[in-house]
mmCIF file of C-alpha atoms in Angstrom:
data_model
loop_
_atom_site.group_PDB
_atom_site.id
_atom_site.type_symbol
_atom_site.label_atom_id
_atom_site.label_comp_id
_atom_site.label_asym_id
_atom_site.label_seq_id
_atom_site.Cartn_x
_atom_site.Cartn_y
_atom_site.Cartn_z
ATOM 1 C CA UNK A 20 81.689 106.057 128.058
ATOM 2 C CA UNK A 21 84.955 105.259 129.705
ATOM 3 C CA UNK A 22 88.052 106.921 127.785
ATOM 4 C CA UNK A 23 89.571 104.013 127.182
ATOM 5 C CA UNK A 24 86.904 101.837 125.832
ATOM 6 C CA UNK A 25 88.279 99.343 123.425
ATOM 7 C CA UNK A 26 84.635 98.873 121.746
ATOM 8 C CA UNK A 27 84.838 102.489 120.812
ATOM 9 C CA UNK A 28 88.041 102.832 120.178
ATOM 10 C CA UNK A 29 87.056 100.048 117.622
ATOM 11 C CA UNK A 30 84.251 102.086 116.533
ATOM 12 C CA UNK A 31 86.137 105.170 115.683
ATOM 13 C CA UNK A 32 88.698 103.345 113.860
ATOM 14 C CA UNK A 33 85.811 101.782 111.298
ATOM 15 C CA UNK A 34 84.189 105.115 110.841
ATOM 16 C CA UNK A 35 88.087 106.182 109.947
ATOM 17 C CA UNK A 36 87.773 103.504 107.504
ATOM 18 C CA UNK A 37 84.632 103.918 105.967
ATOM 19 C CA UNK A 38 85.450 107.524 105.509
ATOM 20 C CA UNK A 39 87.791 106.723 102.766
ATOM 21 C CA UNK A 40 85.681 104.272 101.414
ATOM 22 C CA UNK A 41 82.633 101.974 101.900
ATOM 23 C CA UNK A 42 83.342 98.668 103.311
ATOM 24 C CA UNK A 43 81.485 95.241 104.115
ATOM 25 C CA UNK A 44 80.798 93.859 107.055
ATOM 26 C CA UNK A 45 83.841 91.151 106.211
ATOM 27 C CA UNK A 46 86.104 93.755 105.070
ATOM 28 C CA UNK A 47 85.658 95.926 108.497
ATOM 29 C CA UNK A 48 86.168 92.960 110.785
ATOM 30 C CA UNK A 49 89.036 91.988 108.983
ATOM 31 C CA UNK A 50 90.814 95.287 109.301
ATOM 32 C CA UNK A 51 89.851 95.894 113.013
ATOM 33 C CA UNK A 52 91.388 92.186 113.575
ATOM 34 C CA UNK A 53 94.477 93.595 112.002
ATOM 35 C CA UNK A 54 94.611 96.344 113.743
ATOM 36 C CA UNK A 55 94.609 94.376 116.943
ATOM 37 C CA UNK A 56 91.425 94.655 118.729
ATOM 38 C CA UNK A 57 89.724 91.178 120.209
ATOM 39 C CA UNK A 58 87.139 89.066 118.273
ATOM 40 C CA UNK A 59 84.630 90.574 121.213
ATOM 41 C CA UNK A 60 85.319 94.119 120.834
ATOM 42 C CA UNK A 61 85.169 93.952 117.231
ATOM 43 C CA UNK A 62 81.836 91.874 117.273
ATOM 44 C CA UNK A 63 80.488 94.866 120.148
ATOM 45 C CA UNK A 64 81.199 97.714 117.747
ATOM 46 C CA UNK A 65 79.926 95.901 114.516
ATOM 47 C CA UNK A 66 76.470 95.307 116.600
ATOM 48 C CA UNK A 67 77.067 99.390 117.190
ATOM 49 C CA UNK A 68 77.674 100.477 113.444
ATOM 50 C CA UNK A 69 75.119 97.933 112.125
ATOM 51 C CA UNK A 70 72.610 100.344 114.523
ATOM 52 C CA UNK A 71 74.037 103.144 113.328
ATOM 53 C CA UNK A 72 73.425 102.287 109.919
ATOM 54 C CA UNK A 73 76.926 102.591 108.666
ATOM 55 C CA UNK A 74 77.298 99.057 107.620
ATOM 56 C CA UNK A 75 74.698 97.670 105.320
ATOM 57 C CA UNK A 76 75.884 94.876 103.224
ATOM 58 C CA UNK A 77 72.951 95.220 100.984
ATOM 59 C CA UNK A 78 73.467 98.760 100.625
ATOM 60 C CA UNK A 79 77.549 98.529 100.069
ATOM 61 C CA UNK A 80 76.764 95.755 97.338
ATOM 62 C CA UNK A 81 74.415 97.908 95.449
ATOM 63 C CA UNK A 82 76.223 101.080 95.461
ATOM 64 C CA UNK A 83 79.544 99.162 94.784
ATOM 65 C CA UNK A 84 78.051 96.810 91.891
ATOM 66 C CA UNK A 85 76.165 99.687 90.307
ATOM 67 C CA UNK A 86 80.040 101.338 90.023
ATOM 68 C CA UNK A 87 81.735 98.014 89.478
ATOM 69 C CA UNK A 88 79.452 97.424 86.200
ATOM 70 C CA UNK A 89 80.175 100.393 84.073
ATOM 71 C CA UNK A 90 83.381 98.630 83.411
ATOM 72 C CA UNK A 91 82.870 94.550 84.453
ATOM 73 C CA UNK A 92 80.685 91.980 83.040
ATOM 74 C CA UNK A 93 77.713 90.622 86.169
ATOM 75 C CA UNK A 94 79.725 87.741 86.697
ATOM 76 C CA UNK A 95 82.646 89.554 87.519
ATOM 77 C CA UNK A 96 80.915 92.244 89.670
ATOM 78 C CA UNK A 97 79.326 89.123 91.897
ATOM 79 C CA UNK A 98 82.855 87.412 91.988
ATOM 80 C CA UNK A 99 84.069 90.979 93.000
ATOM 81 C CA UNK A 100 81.697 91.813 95.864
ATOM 82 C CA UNK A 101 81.587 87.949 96.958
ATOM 83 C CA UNK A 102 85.801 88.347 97.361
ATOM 84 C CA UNK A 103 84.969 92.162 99.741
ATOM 85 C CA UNK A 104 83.326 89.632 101.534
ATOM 86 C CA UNK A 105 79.484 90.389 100.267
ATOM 87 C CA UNK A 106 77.306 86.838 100.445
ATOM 88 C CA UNK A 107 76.818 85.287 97.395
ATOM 89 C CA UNK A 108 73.346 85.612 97.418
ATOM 90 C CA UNK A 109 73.749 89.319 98.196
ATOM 91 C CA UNK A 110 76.356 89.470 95.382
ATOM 92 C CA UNK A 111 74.109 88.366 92.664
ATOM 93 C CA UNK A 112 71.179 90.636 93.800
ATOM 94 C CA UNK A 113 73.277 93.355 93.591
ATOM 95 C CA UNK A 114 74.969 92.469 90.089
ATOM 96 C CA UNK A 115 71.741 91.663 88.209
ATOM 97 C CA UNK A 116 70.156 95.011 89.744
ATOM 98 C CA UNK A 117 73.221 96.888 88.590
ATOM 99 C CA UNK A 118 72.830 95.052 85.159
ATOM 100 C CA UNK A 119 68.900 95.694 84.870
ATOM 101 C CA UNK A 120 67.671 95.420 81.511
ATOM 102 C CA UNK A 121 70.469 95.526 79.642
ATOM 103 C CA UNK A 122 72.235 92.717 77.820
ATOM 104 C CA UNK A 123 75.528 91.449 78.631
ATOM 105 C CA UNK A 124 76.359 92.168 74.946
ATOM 106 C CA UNK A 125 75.305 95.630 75.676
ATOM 107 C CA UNK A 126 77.256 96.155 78.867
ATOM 108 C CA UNK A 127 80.459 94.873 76.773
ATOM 109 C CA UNK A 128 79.589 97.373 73.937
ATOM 110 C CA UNK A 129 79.202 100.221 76.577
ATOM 111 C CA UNK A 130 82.535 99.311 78.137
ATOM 112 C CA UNK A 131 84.306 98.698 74.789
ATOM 113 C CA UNK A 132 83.352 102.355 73.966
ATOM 114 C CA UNK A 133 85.433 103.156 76.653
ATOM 115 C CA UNK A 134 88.388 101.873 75.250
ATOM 116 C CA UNK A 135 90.665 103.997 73.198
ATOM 117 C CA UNK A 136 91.361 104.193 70.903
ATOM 118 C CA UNK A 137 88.005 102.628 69.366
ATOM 119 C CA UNK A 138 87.892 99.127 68.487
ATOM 120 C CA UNK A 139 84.653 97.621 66.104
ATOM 121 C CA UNK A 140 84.414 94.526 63.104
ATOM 122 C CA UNK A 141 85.720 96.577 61.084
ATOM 123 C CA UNK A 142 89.351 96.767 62.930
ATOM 124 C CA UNK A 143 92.255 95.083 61.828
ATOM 125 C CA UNK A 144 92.414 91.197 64.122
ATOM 126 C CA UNK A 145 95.224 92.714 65.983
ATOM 127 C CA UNK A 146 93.266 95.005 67.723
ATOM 128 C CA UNK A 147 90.281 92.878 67.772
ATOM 129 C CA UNK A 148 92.809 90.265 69.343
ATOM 130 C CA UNK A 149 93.669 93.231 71.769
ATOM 131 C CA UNK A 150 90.320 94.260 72.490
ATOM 132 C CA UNK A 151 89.061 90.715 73.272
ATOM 133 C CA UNK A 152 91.337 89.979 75.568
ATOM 134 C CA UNK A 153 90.934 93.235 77.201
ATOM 135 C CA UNK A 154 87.010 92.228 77.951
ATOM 136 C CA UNK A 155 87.911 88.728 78.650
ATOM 137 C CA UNK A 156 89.803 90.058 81.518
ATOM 138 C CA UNK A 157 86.424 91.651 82.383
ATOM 139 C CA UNK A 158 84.641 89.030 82.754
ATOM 140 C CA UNK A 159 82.589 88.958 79.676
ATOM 141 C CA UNK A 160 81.669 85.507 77.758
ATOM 142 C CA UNK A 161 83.500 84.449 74.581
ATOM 143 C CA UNK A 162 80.323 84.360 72.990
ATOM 144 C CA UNK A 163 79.766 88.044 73.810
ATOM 145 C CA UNK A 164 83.120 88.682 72.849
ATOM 146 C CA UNK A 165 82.846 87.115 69.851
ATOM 147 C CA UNK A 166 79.546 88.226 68.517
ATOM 148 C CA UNK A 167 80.703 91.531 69.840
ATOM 149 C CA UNK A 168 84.051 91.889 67.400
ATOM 150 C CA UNK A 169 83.440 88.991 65.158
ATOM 151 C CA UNK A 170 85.688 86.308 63.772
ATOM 152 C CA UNK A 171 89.188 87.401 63.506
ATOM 153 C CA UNK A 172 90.151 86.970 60.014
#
């Protein structure tokens, strides 16, 4: 290879990236666009990595959804991967493998454990207020939520 290919150069600069982190397909063109190099050069070293095995969008989704629902509800891991630029239909593979057998009430009881300090029926509505909100911005259902903490009283 020439020194100064730009399809490597491309190359390097997405194994740079994925070093830090793993990335989508969308998320890697997007960054090599940024960083300058031409549609054709970036679609050349995608066709490369995708060979190489370093991009897998089914693979990144899995990985990432399996991390992404310790602490979100399914719906919010799909709307996550589907906004790294993971296909929808990929996306919801990937969250309801993550999710497997378990409930959504359960995931939201696994991630309210989390919390601190520990929130349950038994708190006073305050913190039950707090605590809702806190897994509403997780993506979990009101119904969850509420069957979850109960009626505030």
């Amino acid at each position: 290879m020439a020194r100064g290919d730009p399809v490597e150069a491309a190359k390097a600069y997405a194994m740079k990236l994925l070093a830090a982190r793993g990335k989508s397909e969308a998320e890697l063109r997007r960054r090599l666009e940024q960083k300058g190099f031409e549609a054709g050069v970036v679609d050349a070293a995608m066709v490369r990595l995708k060979e190489l095995r370093f991009v897998d969008d089914e693979a990144f989704a899995t990985a990432r959804a399996e991390s992404l629902s310790k602490r979100l509800a399914p719906a919010a891991v799909e709307k996550r991967l589907e906004s790294q630029g993971v296909a929808e239909a990929v996306a919801r593979r990937a969250a309801s493998q993550a999710q497997g057998e378990r409930s959504e009430l359960g995931l939201a009881r696994e991630c309210l454990a989390t919390r601190r300090p520990k929130v349950d029926r038994e708190s006073l509505p305050a913190d039950r207020a707090r605590a809702a909100r806190w897994l509403a911005g997780r993506g979990f259902s009101e119904e969850v939520v509420t069957e979850l903490l109960g009626e505030e009283g």
